[in-house]
PDB file of C-alpha atoms in Angstrom:
ATOM      1  CA  MET Q   1       7.497 -25.355  -4.243  1.00 56.00           C
ATOM      2  CA  ALA Q   2       7.017 -26.478  -7.844  1.00 67.00           C
ATOM      3  CA  ILE Q   3       9.682 -28.744  -9.298  1.00 78.00           C
ATOM      4  CA  GLU Q   4      10.042 -29.211 -13.043  1.00 81.00           C
ATOM      5  CA  LYS Q   5      12.276 -31.774 -14.724  1.00 84.00           C
ATOM      6  CA  ILE Q   6      14.206 -30.363 -17.675  1.00 85.00           C
ATOM      7  CA  ASP Q   7      15.696 -32.532 -20.412  1.00 85.00           C
ATOM      8  CA  CYS Q   8      19.219 -31.569 -21.360  1.00 86.00           C
ATOM      9  CA  THR Q   9      22.053 -32.533 -23.639  1.00 85.00           C
ATOM     10  CA  PHE Q  10      25.711 -32.339 -22.694  1.00 85.00           C
ATOM     11  CA  ASP Q  11      29.098 -32.183 -24.355  1.00 86.00           C
ATOM     12  CA  ILE Q  12      32.636 -32.679 -23.073  1.00 81.00           C
ATOM     13  CA  LEU Q  13      34.815 -29.721 -24.028  1.00 85.00           C
ATOM     14  CA  ASN Q  14      38.615 -29.803 -23.993  1.00 82.00           C
ATOM     15  CA  GLY Q  15      38.504 -33.016 -21.991  1.00 73.00           C
ATOM     16  CA  ASP Q  16      37.723 -31.341 -18.675  1.00 78.00           C
ATOM     17  CA  THR Q  17      34.635 -29.181 -19.181  1.00 85.00           C
ATOM     18  CA  ILE Q  18      31.015 -30.318 -19.310  1.00 84.00           C
ATOM     19  CA  SER Q  19      28.622 -28.147 -21.313  1.00 88.00           C
ATOM     20  CA  ILE Q  20      24.948 -28.681 -20.404  1.00 86.00           C
ATOM     21  CA  THR Q  21      22.247 -27.327 -22.716  1.00 86.00           C
ATOM     22  CA  PRO Q  22      18.476 -27.480 -22.000  1.00 85.00           C
ATOM     23  CA  SER Q  23      16.557 -29.262 -24.766  1.00 83.00           C
ATOM     24  CA  ASN Q  24      13.531 -28.109 -26.780  1.00 77.00           C
ATOM     25  CA  ASN Q  25      14.440 -24.419 -26.676  1.00 76.00           C
ATOM     26  CA  ILE Q  26      13.830 -24.227 -22.925  1.00 81.00           C
ATOM     27  CA  THR Q  27      14.785 -20.815 -21.508  1.00 83.00           C
ATOM     28  CA  ILE Q  28      16.519 -20.549 -18.161  1.00 84.00           C
ATOM     29  CA  GLN Q  29      14.169 -18.658 -15.839  1.00 84.00           C
ATOM     30  CA  ASP Q  30      14.956 -16.016 -13.226  1.00 83.00           C
ATOM     31  CA  ASN Q  31      14.050 -16.592  -9.558  1.00 79.00           C
ATOM     32  CA  SER Q  32      14.771 -20.306  -9.874  1.00 83.00           C
ATOM     33  CA  THR Q  33      17.136 -22.895  -8.448  1.00 83.00           C
ATOM     34  CA  TYR Q  34      18.418 -25.556 -10.838  1.00 87.00           C
ATOM     35  CA  SER Q  35      19.825 -28.842  -9.566  1.00 89.00           C
ATOM     36  CA  ILE Q  36      22.317 -30.691 -11.754  1.00 88.00           C
ATOM     37  CA  LYS Q  37      23.153 -34.285 -10.852  1.00 87.00           C
ATOM     38  CA  ILE Q  38      26.117 -35.969 -12.499  1.00 85.00           C
ATOM     39  CA  THR Q  39      26.480 -39.749 -12.233  1.00 86.00           C
ATOM     40  CA  GLY Q  40      28.469 -42.484 -13.974  1.00 85.00           C
ATOM     41  CA  LEU Q  41      31.239 -40.205 -15.240  1.00 80.00           C
ATOM     42  CA  LYS Q  42      34.429 -42.174 -15.951  1.00 82.00           C
ATOM     43  CA  SER Q  43      37.820 -41.556 -17.470  1.00 80.00           C
ATOM     44  CA  LEU Q  44      38.411 -42.549 -21.105  1.00 78.00           C
ATOM     45  CA  ASP Q  45      40.266 -45.700 -20.120  1.00 84.00           C
ATOM     46  CA  GLY Q  46      37.571 -46.609 -17.597  1.00 83.00           C
ATOM     47  CA  THR Q  47      39.960 -46.896 -14.669  1.00 87.00           C
ATOM     48  CA  LYS Q  48      38.705 -43.870 -12.764  1.00 86.00           C
ATOM     49  CA  SER Q  49      35.217 -42.616 -12.007  1.00 87.00           C
ATOM     50  CA  LEU Q  50      33.826 -39.417 -10.581  1.00 82.00           C
ATOM     51  CA  PRO Q  51      31.617 -39.819  -7.486  1.00 89.00           C
ATOM     52  CA  THR Q  52      28.001 -38.784  -7.903  1.00 90.00           C
ATOM     53  CA  THR Q  53      27.969 -35.005  -7.787  1.00 88.00           C
ATOM     54  CA  GLN Q  54      25.008 -32.652  -7.344  1.00 89.00           C
ATOM     55  CA  ILE Q  55      25.274 -28.939  -8.023  1.00 89.00           C
ATOM     56  CA  LYS Q  56      22.669 -26.245  -7.319  1.00 86.00           C
ATOM     57  CA  ILE Q  57      22.617 -23.044  -9.327  1.00 86.00           C
ATOM     58  CA  THR Q  58      20.395 -20.089  -8.372  1.00 81.00           C
ATOM     59  CA  THR Q  59      19.545 -17.738 -11.219  1.00 83.00           C
ATOM     60  CA  ALA Q  60      19.145 -13.984 -11.049  1.00 83.00           C
ATOM     61  CA  VAL Q  61      16.526 -12.429  -8.786  1.00 81.00           C
ATOM     62  CA  SER Q  62      14.044 -10.329 -10.746  1.00 86.00           C
ATOM     63  CA  PRO Q  63      12.824  -7.702 -10.160  1.00 88.00           C
ATOM     64  CA  MET Q  64      15.529  -6.462  -7.816  1.00 90.00           C
ATOM     65  CA  TYR Q  65      15.469  -2.748  -7.039  1.00 92.00           C
ATOM     66  CA  CYS Q  66      18.112  -2.761  -4.321  1.00 91.00           C
ATOM     67  CA  THR Q  67      21.332  -4.719  -4.067  1.00 90.00           C
ATOM     68  CA  LEU Q  68      22.018  -7.566  -1.689  1.00 89.00           C
ATOM     69  CA  ALA Q  69      25.146  -5.774  -0.480  1.00 90.00           C
ATOM     70  CA  SER Q  70      23.232  -2.611   0.490  1.00 90.00           C
ATOM     71  CA  LEU Q  71      20.665  -4.648   2.448  1.00 90.00           C
ATOM     72  CA  ASN Q  72      23.144  -7.009   4.069  1.00 87.00           C
ATOM     73  CA  ALA Q  73      25.254  -4.066   5.235  1.00 87.00           C
ATOM     74  CA  LEU Q  74      22.300  -2.927   7.351  1.00 87.00           C
ATOM     75  CA  VAL Q  75      21.048  -6.243   8.765  1.00 86.00           C
ATOM     76  CA  LYS Q  76      24.135  -8.474   8.746  1.00 84.00           C
ATOM     77  CA  SER Q  77      24.145  -8.855  12.549  1.00 80.00           C
ATOM     78  CA  PHE Q  78      20.880 -10.821  12.313  1.00 80.00           C
ATOM     79  CA  GLY Q  79      22.720 -13.592  10.459  1.00 82.00           C
ATOM     80  CA  ILE Q  80      19.916 -14.158   7.943  1.00 85.00           C
ATOM     81  CA  PRO Q  81      20.975 -16.332   4.959  1.00 87.00           C
ATOM     82  CA  GLU Q  82      21.560 -14.417   1.744  1.00 86.00           C
ATOM     83  CA  THR Q  83      19.031 -16.556  -0.103  1.00 85.00           C
ATOM     84  CA  ASP Q  84      16.333 -15.310   2.302  1.00 88.00           C
ATOM     85  CA  LEU Q  85      17.467 -11.706   1.929  1.00 90.00           C
ATOM     86  CA  LEU Q  86      17.249 -12.069  -1.844  1.00 89.00           C
ATOM     87  CA  SER Q  87      13.717 -13.359  -1.413  1.00 89.00           C
ATOM     88  CA  TYR Q  88      12.804 -10.291   0.676  1.00 92.00           C
ATOM     89  CA  ILE Q  89      14.273  -8.023  -2.002  1.00 93.00           C
ATOM     90  CA  ARG Q  90      12.356  -9.769  -4.779  1.00 92.00           C
ATOM     91  CA  ASP Q  91       9.042  -9.657  -2.896  1.00 92.00           C
ATOM     92  CA  ALA Q  92       9.473  -5.983  -2.005  1.00 94.00           C
ATOM     93  CA  SER Q  93      10.451  -5.188  -5.609  1.00 93.00           C
ATOM     94  CA  LYS Q  94       7.348  -6.957  -6.924  1.00 92.00           C
ATOM     95  CA  TYR Q  95       5.261  -4.940  -4.481  1.00 93.00           C
ATOM     96  CA  ALA Q  96       6.890  -1.733  -5.763  1.00 93.00           C
ATOM     97  CA  ASP Q  97       5.971  -2.761  -9.313  1.00 91.00           C
ATOM     98  CA  PHE Q  98       2.411  -3.445  -8.191  1.00 92.00           C
ATOM     99  CA  ILE Q  99       2.135   0.032  -6.677  1.00 91.00           C
ATOM    100  CA  SER Q 100       3.532   1.812  -9.714  1.00 87.00           C
ATOM    101  CA  GLY Q 101       1.494  -0.275 -12.141  1.00 82.00           C
ATOM    102  CA  ASN Q 102      -1.831   0.496 -10.506  1.00 53.00           C
ATOM    103  CA  SER Q 103      -1.564   4.240 -10.046  1.00 47.00           C
ATOM    104  CA  THR Q 104      -0.867   7.344 -12.062  1.00 45.00           C
ATOM    105  CA  THR Q 105       2.768   8.299 -11.616  1.00 45.00           C
ATOM    106  CA  THR Q 106       3.506  11.965 -12.124  1.00 48.00           C
ATOM    107  CA  SER Q 107       7.216  11.835 -11.266  1.00 49.00           C
ATOM    108  CA  SER Q 108      10.051  11.440 -13.729  1.00 56.00           C
ATOM    109  CA  ASP Q 109      11.387   7.967 -14.458  1.00 72.00           C
ATOM    110  CA  THR Q 110      14.563   8.703 -12.474  1.00 81.00           C
ATOM    111  CA  THR Q 111      12.582   9.801  -9.428  1.00 83.00           C
ATOM    112  CA  THR Q 112      10.312   6.777  -9.637  1.00 85.00           C
ATOM    113  CA  GLU Q 113      13.227   4.343  -9.871  1.00 89.00           C
ATOM    114  CA  PHE Q 114      14.877   5.970  -6.847  1.00 91.00           C
ATOM    115  CA  ALA Q 115      11.614   5.718  -4.910  1.00 91.00           C
ATOM    116  CA  LYS Q 116      11.323   2.041  -5.851  1.00 92.00           C
ATOM    117  CA  GLU Q 117      14.864   1.410  -4.623  1.00 93.00           C
ATOM    118  CA  GLN Q 118      14.224   3.090  -1.264  1.00 93.00           C
ATOM    119  CA  PHE Q 119      10.827   1.402  -0.848  1.00 94.00           C
ATOM    120  CA  THR Q 120      12.347  -2.007  -1.622  1.00 94.00           C
ATOM    121  CA  ARG Q 121      15.229  -1.565   0.812  1.00 94.00           C
ATOM    122  CA  THR Q 122      12.949  -0.300   3.600  1.00 94.00           C
ATOM    123  CA  LYS Q 123      10.441  -3.133   3.219  1.00 94.00           C
ATOM    124  CA  ALA Q 124      13.207  -5.739   3.017  1.00 93.00           C
ATOM    125  CA  ILE Q 125      14.750  -4.314   6.203  1.00 92.00           C
ATOM    126  CA  LEU Q 126      11.395  -4.583   7.965  1.00 92.00           C
ATOM    127  CA  ASP Q 127      10.997  -8.199   6.861  1.00 90.00           C
ATOM    128  CA  ALA Q 128      14.548  -9.034   7.917  1.00 88.00           C
ATOM    129  CA  ILE Q 129      14.157  -7.462  11.373  1.00 86.00           C
ATOM    130  CA  LEU Q 130      10.893  -9.260  12.031  1.00 84.00           C
ATOM    131  CA  ARG Q 131      12.418 -12.534  10.870  1.00 81.00           C
ATOM    132  CA  GLY Q 132      15.480 -12.029  13.071  1.00 76.00           C
ATOM    133  CA  VAL Q 133      13.464 -11.141  16.172  1.00 75.00           C
ATOM    134  CA  ILE Q 134      11.126 -14.105  15.684  1.00 73.00           C
ATOM    135  CA  ASP Q 135      14.028 -16.515  15.185  1.00 72.00           C
ATOM    136  CA  GLN Q 136      15.795 -15.283  18.308  1.00 65.00           C
ATOM    137  CA  SER Q 137      12.586 -15.368  20.367  1.00 61.00           C
ATOM    138  CA  TYR Q 138      11.874 -18.991  19.457  1.00 54.00           C
ATOM    139  CA  SER Q 139      15.470 -20.064  19.988  1.00 54.00           C
ATOM    140  CA  GLY Q 140      15.515 -18.570  23.473  1.00 53.00           C
ATOM    141  CA  SER Q 141      18.852 -16.896  22.839  1.00 53.00           C
ATOM    142  CA  SER Q 142      19.677 -13.274  23.426  1.00 53.00           C
ATOM    143  CA  GLY Q 143      21.770 -10.829  21.561  1.00 56.00           C
ATOM    144  CA  LYS Q 144      22.362  -7.328  20.308  1.00 58.00           C
ATOM    145  CA  TYR Q 145      21.726  -6.316  16.730  1.00 54.00           C
ATOM    146  CA  THR Q 146      22.972  -3.380  14.735  1.00 57.00           C
ATOM    147  CA  LEU Q 147      20.993  -1.611  12.018  1.00 53.00           C
ATOM    148  CA  ASP Q 148      23.351   0.864  10.378  1.00 52.00           C
ATOM    149  CA  VAL Q 149      24.325   2.918  13.464  1.00 48.00           C
ATOM    150  CA  ALA Q 150      21.357   1.979  15.690  1.00 51.00           C
ATOM    151  CA  SER Q 151      21.714  -0.867  18.176  1.00 53.00           C
ATOM    152  CA  ILE Q 152      18.809  -3.068  19.288  1.00 51.00           C
ATOM    153  CA  GLU Q 153      18.995  -5.023  22.510  1.00 53.00           C
ATOM    154  CA  GLU Q 154      17.342  -8.454  22.452  1.00 51.00           C
ATOM    155  CA  SER Q 155      13.654  -8.332  23.346  1.00 49.00           C
ATOM    156  CA  ALA Q 156      10.763  -8.117  20.955  1.00 46.00           C
ATOM    157  CA  SER Q 157       8.836  -5.985  23.432  1.00 52.00           C
ATOM    158  CA  THR Q 158      11.370  -3.203  23.963  1.00 66.00           C
ATOM    159  CA  SER Q 159      10.220   0.310  23.205  1.00 74.00           C
ATOM    160  CA  THR Q 160      13.372   0.876  21.159  1.00 75.00           C
ATOM    161  CA  LEU Q 161      12.471  -1.891  18.743  1.00 78.00           C
ATOM    162  CA  LYS Q 162       8.855  -0.701  18.532  1.00 80.00           C
ATOM    163  CA  ASP Q 163       9.979   2.849  17.809  1.00 82.00           C
ATOM    164  CA  LEU Q 164      12.327   1.586  15.118  1.00 84.00           C
ATOM    165  CA  LEU Q 165       9.623  -0.493  13.448  1.00 86.00           C
ATOM    166  CA  ASP Q 166       7.204   2.454  13.577  1.00 88.00           C
ATOM    167  CA  LEU Q 167       9.853   4.676  11.996  1.00 90.00           C
ATOM    168  CA  LEU Q 168      10.485   2.184   9.214  1.00 91.00           C
ATOM    169  CA  ARG Q 169       6.757   1.776   8.568  1.00 91.00           C
ATOM    170  CA  GLY Q 170       6.457   5.554   8.330  1.00 92.00           C
ATOM    171  CA  ASN Q 171       9.339   5.678   5.861  1.00 92.00           C
ATOM    172  CA  LEU Q 172       7.757   2.843   3.892  1.00 93.00           C
ATOM    173  CA  LYS Q 173       4.535   4.849   3.553  1.00 92.00           C
ATOM    174  CA  GLU Q 174       6.501   7.893   2.346  1.00 91.00           C
ATOM    175  CA  TRP Q 175       8.313   5.908  -0.342  1.00 93.00           C
ATOM    176  CA  GLN Q 176       5.062   4.254  -1.359  1.00 91.00           C
ATOM    177  CA  ASP Q 177       3.587   7.714  -1.893  1.00 90.00           C
ATOM    178  CA  ALA Q 178       6.736   8.719  -3.781  1.00 90.00           C
ATOM    179  CA  ILE Q 179       6.279   5.844  -6.231  1.00 90.00           C
ATOM    180  CA  ARG Q 180       2.799   7.210  -6.901  1.00 86.00           C
ATOM    181  CA  GLY Q 181       4.219  10.703  -7.403  1.00 83.00           C
ATOM    182  CA  TYR Q 182       3.065  12.235  -4.114  1.00 80.00           C
ATOM    183  CA  TYR Q 183       6.357  12.651  -2.286  1.00 64.00           C
ATOM    184  CA  ASN Q 184       7.333  16.314  -2.613  1.00 61.00           C
ATOM    185  CA  GLU Q 185       5.390  18.959  -0.702  1.00 52.00           C
ATOM    186  CA  GLY Q 186       4.002  22.035  -2.411  1.00 49.00           C
ATOM    187  CA  ARG Q 187       1.478  20.515  -4.774  1.00 52.00           C
ATOM    188  CA  ALA Q 188      -0.334  22.775  -7.198  1.00 52.00           C
ATOM    189  CA  ALA Q 189      -3.374  24.584  -5.781  1.00 50.00           C
ATOM    190  CA  PRO Q 190      -6.719  23.320  -7.031  1.00 52.00           C
ATOM    191  CA  VAL Q 191      -8.347  25.251  -9.852  1.00 52.00           C
ATOM    192  CA  ALA Q 192     -11.742  24.951  -8.206  1.00 50.00           C
ATOM    193  CA  THR Q 193     -13.289  23.618  -5.066  1.00 49.00           C
ATOM    194  CA  ARG Q 194     -16.755  22.251  -4.519  1.00 51.00           C
ATOM    195  CA  ILE Q 195     -18.923  23.371  -1.640  1.00 51.00           C
ATOM    196  CA  GLY Q 196     -21.491  20.733  -0.791  1.00 51.00           C
ATOM    197  CA  LEU Q 197     -22.450  17.791  -2.939  1.00 48.00           C
ATOM    198  CA  LYS Q 198     -24.537  17.706  -6.063  1.00 48.00           C
ATOM    199  CA  ALA Q 199     -27.073  15.132  -4.959  1.00 50.00           C
ATOM    200  CA  SER Q 200     -29.610  15.888  -7.649  1.00 51.00           C
ATOM    201  CA  SER Q 201     -29.775  15.716 -11.424  1.00 54.00           C
ATOM    202  CA  ASN Q 202     -31.548  19.085 -11.404  1.00 54.00           C
ATOM    203  CA  SER Q 203     -29.550  21.373 -13.697  1.00 54.00           C
ATOM    204  CA  GLU Q 204     -30.273  24.303 -11.393  1.00 53.00           C
ATOM    205  CA  VAL Q 205     -28.181  22.702  -8.666  1.00 51.00           C
ATOM    206  CA  THR Q 206     -24.698  24.047  -9.374  1.00 54.00           C
ATOM    207  CA  HIS Q 207     -21.253  23.751  -7.859  1.00 57.00           C
ATOM    208  CA  THR Q 208     -19.510  26.724  -6.310  1.00 59.00           C
ATOM    209  CA  THR Q 209     -15.928  27.244  -7.428  1.00 59.00           C
ATOM    210  CA  VAL Q 210     -13.124  29.372  -6.058  1.00 56.00           C
ATOM    211  CA  ASP Q 211     -13.284  31.611  -9.120  1.00 60.00           C
ATOM    212  CA  MET Q 212     -17.003  32.145  -8.637  1.00 62.00           C
ATOM    213  CA  ILE Q 213     -16.479  33.214  -5.020  1.00 57.00           C
ATOM    214  CA  LEU Q 214     -13.692  35.634  -5.927  1.00 58.00           C
ATOM    215  CA  ASN Q 215     -15.658  37.145  -8.797  1.00 61.00           C
ATOM    216  CA  ASP Q 216     -18.656  37.743  -6.523  1.00 60.00           C
ATOM    217  CA  TRP Q 217     -16.707  39.800  -3.996  1.00 59.00           C
ATOM    218  CA  THR Q 218     -17.830  43.420  -3.913  1.00 61.00           C
ATOM    219  CA  ARG Q 219     -16.744  46.440  -1.918  1.00 58.00           C
ATOM    220  CA  THR Q 220     -18.572  49.636  -1.322  1.00 63.00           C
ATOM    221  CA  MET Q 221     -16.271  52.595  -1.397  1.00 62.00           C
ATOM    222  CA  PRO Q 222     -16.680  55.018   1.560  1.00 63.00           C
ATOM    223  CA  GLU Q 223     -18.264  58.326   0.716  1.00 66.00           C
ATOM    224  CA  SER Q 224     -16.064  61.373   0.981  1.00 61.00           C
ATOM    225  CA  SER Q 225     -16.953  63.833   3.691  1.00 53.00           C
TER     226      SER Q 225
END
């Protein structure tokens, strides 16, 4: 993990508040943890001093297409730290951005954002479950976990857990398609279809379309008796 030292200035406000400002127009970055160490702070008369204090501040997670509360409500029985859950959300959100940024999206913005939210939550749930099962397997402990209304008995090899993971992976694929605009059934029928492949540059080799087939249909009327 990269660590960068940031020069700062500070001011004492109202006698009991320390204002810390990064120097040289440095911008506070998202997805970062800042450590602030305060040493040598004394009272004005010099009779009292503050013990060395270190504070850690975690900035906003970005992108973040689902909330920590909505994810934690589903996987809280695994006991995974919130900082890890936030990491799962960020990684899944970045993946959702990657999918939408490298494909043609035909859905409306509202639909796409909803698909990103559901994709992010589903992928983060998958990551959290796998992390929880691995942790419990290595610790040798046993337990029972609850995902929304579904309960999972301890054992990474149970068919229930496998079925649940398969279901989530299926849902993940559906939301991935939704981000790309392929979610709803009933797509428009093709204007034309191609029978065979045009493997030659010969201009006499043509493609057969649906319209051409329909236009070539003929019917001989029966003769009257």
